[in-house]
XYZ file of C-alpha atoms in Angstrom:
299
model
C 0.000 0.000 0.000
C 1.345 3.345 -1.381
C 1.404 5.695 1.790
C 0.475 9.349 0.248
C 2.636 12.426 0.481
C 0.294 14.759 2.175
C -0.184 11.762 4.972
C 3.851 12.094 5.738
C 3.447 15.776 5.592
C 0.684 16.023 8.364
C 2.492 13.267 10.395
C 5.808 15.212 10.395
C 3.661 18.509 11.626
C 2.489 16.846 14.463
C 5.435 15.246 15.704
C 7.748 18.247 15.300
C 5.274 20.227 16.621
C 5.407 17.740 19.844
C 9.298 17.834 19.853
C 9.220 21.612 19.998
C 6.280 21.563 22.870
C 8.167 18.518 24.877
C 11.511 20.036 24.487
C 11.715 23.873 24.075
C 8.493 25.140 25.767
C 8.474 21.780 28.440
C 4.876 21.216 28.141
C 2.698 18.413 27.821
C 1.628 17.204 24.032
C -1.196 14.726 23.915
C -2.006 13.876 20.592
C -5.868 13.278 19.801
C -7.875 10.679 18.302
C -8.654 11.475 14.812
C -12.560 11.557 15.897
C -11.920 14.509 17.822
C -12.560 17.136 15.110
C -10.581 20.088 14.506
C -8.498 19.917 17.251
C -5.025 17.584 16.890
C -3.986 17.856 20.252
C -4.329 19.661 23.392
C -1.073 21.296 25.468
C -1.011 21.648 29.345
C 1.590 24.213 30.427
C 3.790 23.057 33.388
C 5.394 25.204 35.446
C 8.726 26.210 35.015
C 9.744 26.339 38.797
C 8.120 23.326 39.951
C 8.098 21.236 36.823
C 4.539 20.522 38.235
C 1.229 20.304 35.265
C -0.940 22.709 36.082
C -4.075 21.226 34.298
C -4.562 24.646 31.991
C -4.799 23.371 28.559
C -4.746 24.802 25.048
C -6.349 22.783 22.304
C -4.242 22.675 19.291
C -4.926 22.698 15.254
C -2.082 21.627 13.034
C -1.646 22.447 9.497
C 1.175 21.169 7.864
C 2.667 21.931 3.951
C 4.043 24.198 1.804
C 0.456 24.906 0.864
C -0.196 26.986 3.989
C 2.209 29.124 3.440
C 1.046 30.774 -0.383
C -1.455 33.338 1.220
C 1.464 35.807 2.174
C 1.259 39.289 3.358
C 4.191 41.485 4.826
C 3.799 40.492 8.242
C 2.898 36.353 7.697
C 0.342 34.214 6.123
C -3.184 34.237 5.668
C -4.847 30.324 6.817
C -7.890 30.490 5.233
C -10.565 28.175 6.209
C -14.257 27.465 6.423
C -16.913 29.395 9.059
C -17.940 25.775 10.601
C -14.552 25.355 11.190
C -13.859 28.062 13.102
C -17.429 28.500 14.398
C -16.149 24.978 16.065
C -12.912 26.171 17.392
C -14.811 29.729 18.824
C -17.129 27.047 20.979
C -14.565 25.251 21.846
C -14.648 24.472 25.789
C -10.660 25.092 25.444
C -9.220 28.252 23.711
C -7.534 27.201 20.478
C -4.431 27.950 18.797
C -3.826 27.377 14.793
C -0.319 25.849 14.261
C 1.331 26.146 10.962
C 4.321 23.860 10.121
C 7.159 24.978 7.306
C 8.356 21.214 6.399
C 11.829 22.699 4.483
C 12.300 25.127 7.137
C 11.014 22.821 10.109
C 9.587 26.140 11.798
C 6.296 26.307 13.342
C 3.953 29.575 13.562
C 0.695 30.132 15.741
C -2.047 32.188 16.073
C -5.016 32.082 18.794
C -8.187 31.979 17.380
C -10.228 34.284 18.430
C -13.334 37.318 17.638
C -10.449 39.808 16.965
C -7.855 37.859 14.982
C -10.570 35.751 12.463
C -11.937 37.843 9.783
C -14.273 37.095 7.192
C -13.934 36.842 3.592
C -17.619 36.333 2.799
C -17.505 33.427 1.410
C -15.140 31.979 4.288
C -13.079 33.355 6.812
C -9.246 33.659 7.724
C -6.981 33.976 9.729
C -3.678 35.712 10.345
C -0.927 33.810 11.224
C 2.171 36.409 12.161
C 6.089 36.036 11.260
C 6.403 37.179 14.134
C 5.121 34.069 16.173
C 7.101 31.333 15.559
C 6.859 28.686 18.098
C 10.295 28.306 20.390
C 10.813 28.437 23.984
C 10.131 32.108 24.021
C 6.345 31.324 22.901
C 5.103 30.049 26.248
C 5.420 33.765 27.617
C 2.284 34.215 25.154
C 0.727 31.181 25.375
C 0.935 30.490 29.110
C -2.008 33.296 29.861
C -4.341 31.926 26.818
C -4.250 28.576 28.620
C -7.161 27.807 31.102
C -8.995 25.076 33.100
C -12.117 23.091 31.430
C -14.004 24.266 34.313
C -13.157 28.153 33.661
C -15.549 29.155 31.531
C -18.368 27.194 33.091
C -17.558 28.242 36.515
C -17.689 32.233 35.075
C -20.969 31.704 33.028
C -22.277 30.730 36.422
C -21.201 33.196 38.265
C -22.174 36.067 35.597
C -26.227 34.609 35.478
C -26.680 34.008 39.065
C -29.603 35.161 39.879
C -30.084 37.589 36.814
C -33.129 35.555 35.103
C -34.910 38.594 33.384
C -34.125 39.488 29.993
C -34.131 43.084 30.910
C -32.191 42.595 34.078
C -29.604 40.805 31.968
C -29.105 43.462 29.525
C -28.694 45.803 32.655
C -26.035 43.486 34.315
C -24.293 43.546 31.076
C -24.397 47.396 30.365
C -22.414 47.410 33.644
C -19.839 45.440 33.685
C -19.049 46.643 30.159
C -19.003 49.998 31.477
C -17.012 48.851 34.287
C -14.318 46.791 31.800
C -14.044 50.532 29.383
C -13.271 52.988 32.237
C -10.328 49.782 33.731
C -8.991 50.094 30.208
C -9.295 53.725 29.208
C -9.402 55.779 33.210
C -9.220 58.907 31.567
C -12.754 58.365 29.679
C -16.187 60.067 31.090
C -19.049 57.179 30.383
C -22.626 58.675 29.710
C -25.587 56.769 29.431
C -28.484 56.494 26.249
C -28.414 59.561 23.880
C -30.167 58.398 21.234
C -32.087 55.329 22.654
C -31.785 51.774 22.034
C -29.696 49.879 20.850
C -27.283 52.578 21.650
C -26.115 51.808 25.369
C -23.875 54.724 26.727
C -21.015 57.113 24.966
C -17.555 57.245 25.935
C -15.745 60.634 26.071
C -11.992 60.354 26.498
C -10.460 63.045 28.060
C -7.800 65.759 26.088
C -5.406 64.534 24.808
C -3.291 68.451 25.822
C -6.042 69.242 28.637
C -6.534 66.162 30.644
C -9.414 67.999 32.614
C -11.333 68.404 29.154
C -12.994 65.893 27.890
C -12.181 64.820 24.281
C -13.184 62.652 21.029
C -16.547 60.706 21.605
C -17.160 56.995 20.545
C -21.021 56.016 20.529
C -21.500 52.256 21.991
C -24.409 49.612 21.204
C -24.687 47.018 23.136
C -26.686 43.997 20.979
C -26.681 39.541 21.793
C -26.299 38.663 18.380
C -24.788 39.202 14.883
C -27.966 39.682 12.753
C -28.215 42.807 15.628
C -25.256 44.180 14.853
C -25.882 43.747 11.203
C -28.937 45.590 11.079
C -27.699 47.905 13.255
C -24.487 48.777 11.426
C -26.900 48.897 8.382
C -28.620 51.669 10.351
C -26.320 53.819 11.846
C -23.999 53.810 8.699
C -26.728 55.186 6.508
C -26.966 57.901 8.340
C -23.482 59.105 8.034
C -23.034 60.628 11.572
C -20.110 61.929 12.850
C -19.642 60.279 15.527
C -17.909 56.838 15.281
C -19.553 53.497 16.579
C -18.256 50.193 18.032
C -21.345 47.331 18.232
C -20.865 45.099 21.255
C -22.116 42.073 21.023
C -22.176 39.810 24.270
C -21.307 36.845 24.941
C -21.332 35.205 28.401
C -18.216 33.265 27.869
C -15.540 32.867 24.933
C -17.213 29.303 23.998
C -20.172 31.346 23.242
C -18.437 33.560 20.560
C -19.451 34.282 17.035
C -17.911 34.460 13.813
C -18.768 37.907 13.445
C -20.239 39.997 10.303
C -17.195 43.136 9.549
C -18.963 46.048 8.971
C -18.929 47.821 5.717
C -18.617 51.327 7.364
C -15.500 52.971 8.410
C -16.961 54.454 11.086
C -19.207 51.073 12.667
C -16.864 48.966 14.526
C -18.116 45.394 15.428
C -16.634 43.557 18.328
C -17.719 40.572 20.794
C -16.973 40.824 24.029
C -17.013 38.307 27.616
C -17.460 39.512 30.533
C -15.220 36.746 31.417
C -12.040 38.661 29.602
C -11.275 36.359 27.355
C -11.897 38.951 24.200
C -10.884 42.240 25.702
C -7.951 42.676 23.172
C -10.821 42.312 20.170
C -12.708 44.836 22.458
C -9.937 47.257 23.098
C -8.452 47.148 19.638
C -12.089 48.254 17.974
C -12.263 51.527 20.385
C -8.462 52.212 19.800
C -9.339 52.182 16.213
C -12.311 54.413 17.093
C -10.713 57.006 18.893
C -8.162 57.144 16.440
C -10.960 57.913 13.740
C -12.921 60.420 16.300
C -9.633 62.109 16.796
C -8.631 62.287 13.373
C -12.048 63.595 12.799
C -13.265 60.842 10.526
């Protein structure tokens, strides 16, 4: 029996990708059965001082060929793949990280996928897979804090719903611990609530830039639990050519409930999920950087 190329390619991926895991970050690799979909393996970090596992896991995707590596840009390589896919890997119980494998070079490059770093195509999506992130000892400085428990997210989702049974209760809750997470990350910002009524939540007015007692560009927020929301919404607010930019929050009570998420076709309508458990306040962040820098620009 003829063993095919592409079957010596894949195995070679895995097993250097082990070697690098066992020997240069000094994790645990545990390979999956091939009826796990999606994800090849799963890696449990161990700590470095007491060479003890810790039982916070990553689960792992493994692509391995010269193929992978056509979609260049400047920076790295585009992985393209298929929404179920990734829908899969976004409701994953474990975060997961994409692993691409350079057979001539025998380098490996990674990329967590998450709402921020998988971007649709519209047909598909993809994903960015930076240069910049090739997988050596260094890498579990990166990894390490993406890594979590099985019984993280459930033990969050938990805590976030207790006693918060009413839809309209909910949305409350959430409208203030998202208020809450914007003033930790910008504490120079001055959060206001409605303006212009539903779905619009609150606006967030940083302060000068010069004159840190004056208050500054505005950002509009909206505040919606799913992406046909935030696509009618974005339809909405972009029509009307404000001035004012807009980043669409859409909520999610834990990363394994995140979305593959419509881009918006407006420069100024930002669309971003967000957990109240953490786990996507880069995506979150990122989208009212980009804001402010439009706001502050002036459009």
């Amino acid at each position: 029996m003829r063993v095919q190329k592409t079957q010596q390619v894949e195995r070679a991926g895995v097993s250097w990708v082990e070697h690098l895991v066992t020997n240069d970050l000094g994790w645990l690799f545990r390979e999956q059965e091939t009826a796990d979909v999606g994800i090849d393996a799963q890696l449990e970090v161990v700590d470095a001082a007491t060479a003890e596992a810790t039982g916070r896991l990553l689960g792992v995707q493994i692509k391995s060929g010269d193929s992978y590596f056509k979609a260049a840009s400047d920076t790295g390589w585009w992985f393209v793949c298929d929404a179920d896919h990734v829908s899969y890997w976004l409701g994953h119980s474990l975060p997961v990280v994409v692993m691409l494998y350079e057979p001539e070079a025998k380098r490996v490059y990674w990329q967590h996928v998450s709402d921020h770093t998988v971007v649709s195509t519209g047909k598909g999506v993809k994903i960015h897979v930076p240069r910049g992130q090739e997988l050596t000892a260094a890498s579990t400085q990166d990894l390490k804090p993406l890594a979590r428990s099985r019984t993280d997210a459930p033990a969050v989702a938990d805590w976030l719903t207790a006693g918060v049974e009413e839809p309209h209760r909910q949305v409350e809750f959430y409208e203030r611990l998202l208020s809450a997470r914007l003033f930790a990350m910008f504490p120079g910002c001055s959060i206001g609530g409605r303006e212009w009524g539903p779905p619009l939540t609150m606006t967030v007015r940083m302060s000068h830039p010069r004159v840190p007692s004056r208050l500054g560009p505005m950002i509009e927020v909206a505040l919606v639990t799913s992406n046909l929301q935030a696509e009618e919404y974005a339809a909405e607010v972009g029509a009307l050519r404000r001035f004012v930019p807009v980043v669409i929050v859409v909520t999610c009570p834990t990363q394994s409930d995140a979305l593959v998420l419509t881009t918006s076709t407006f420069p100024d309508v930002f669309v971003t999920a967000w957990s109240p458990d953490g786990s996507n306040d880069a995506g979150l962040k990122n989208n009212m950087v980009e804001a402010l820098g439009l706001a502050t620009s002036g459009g």
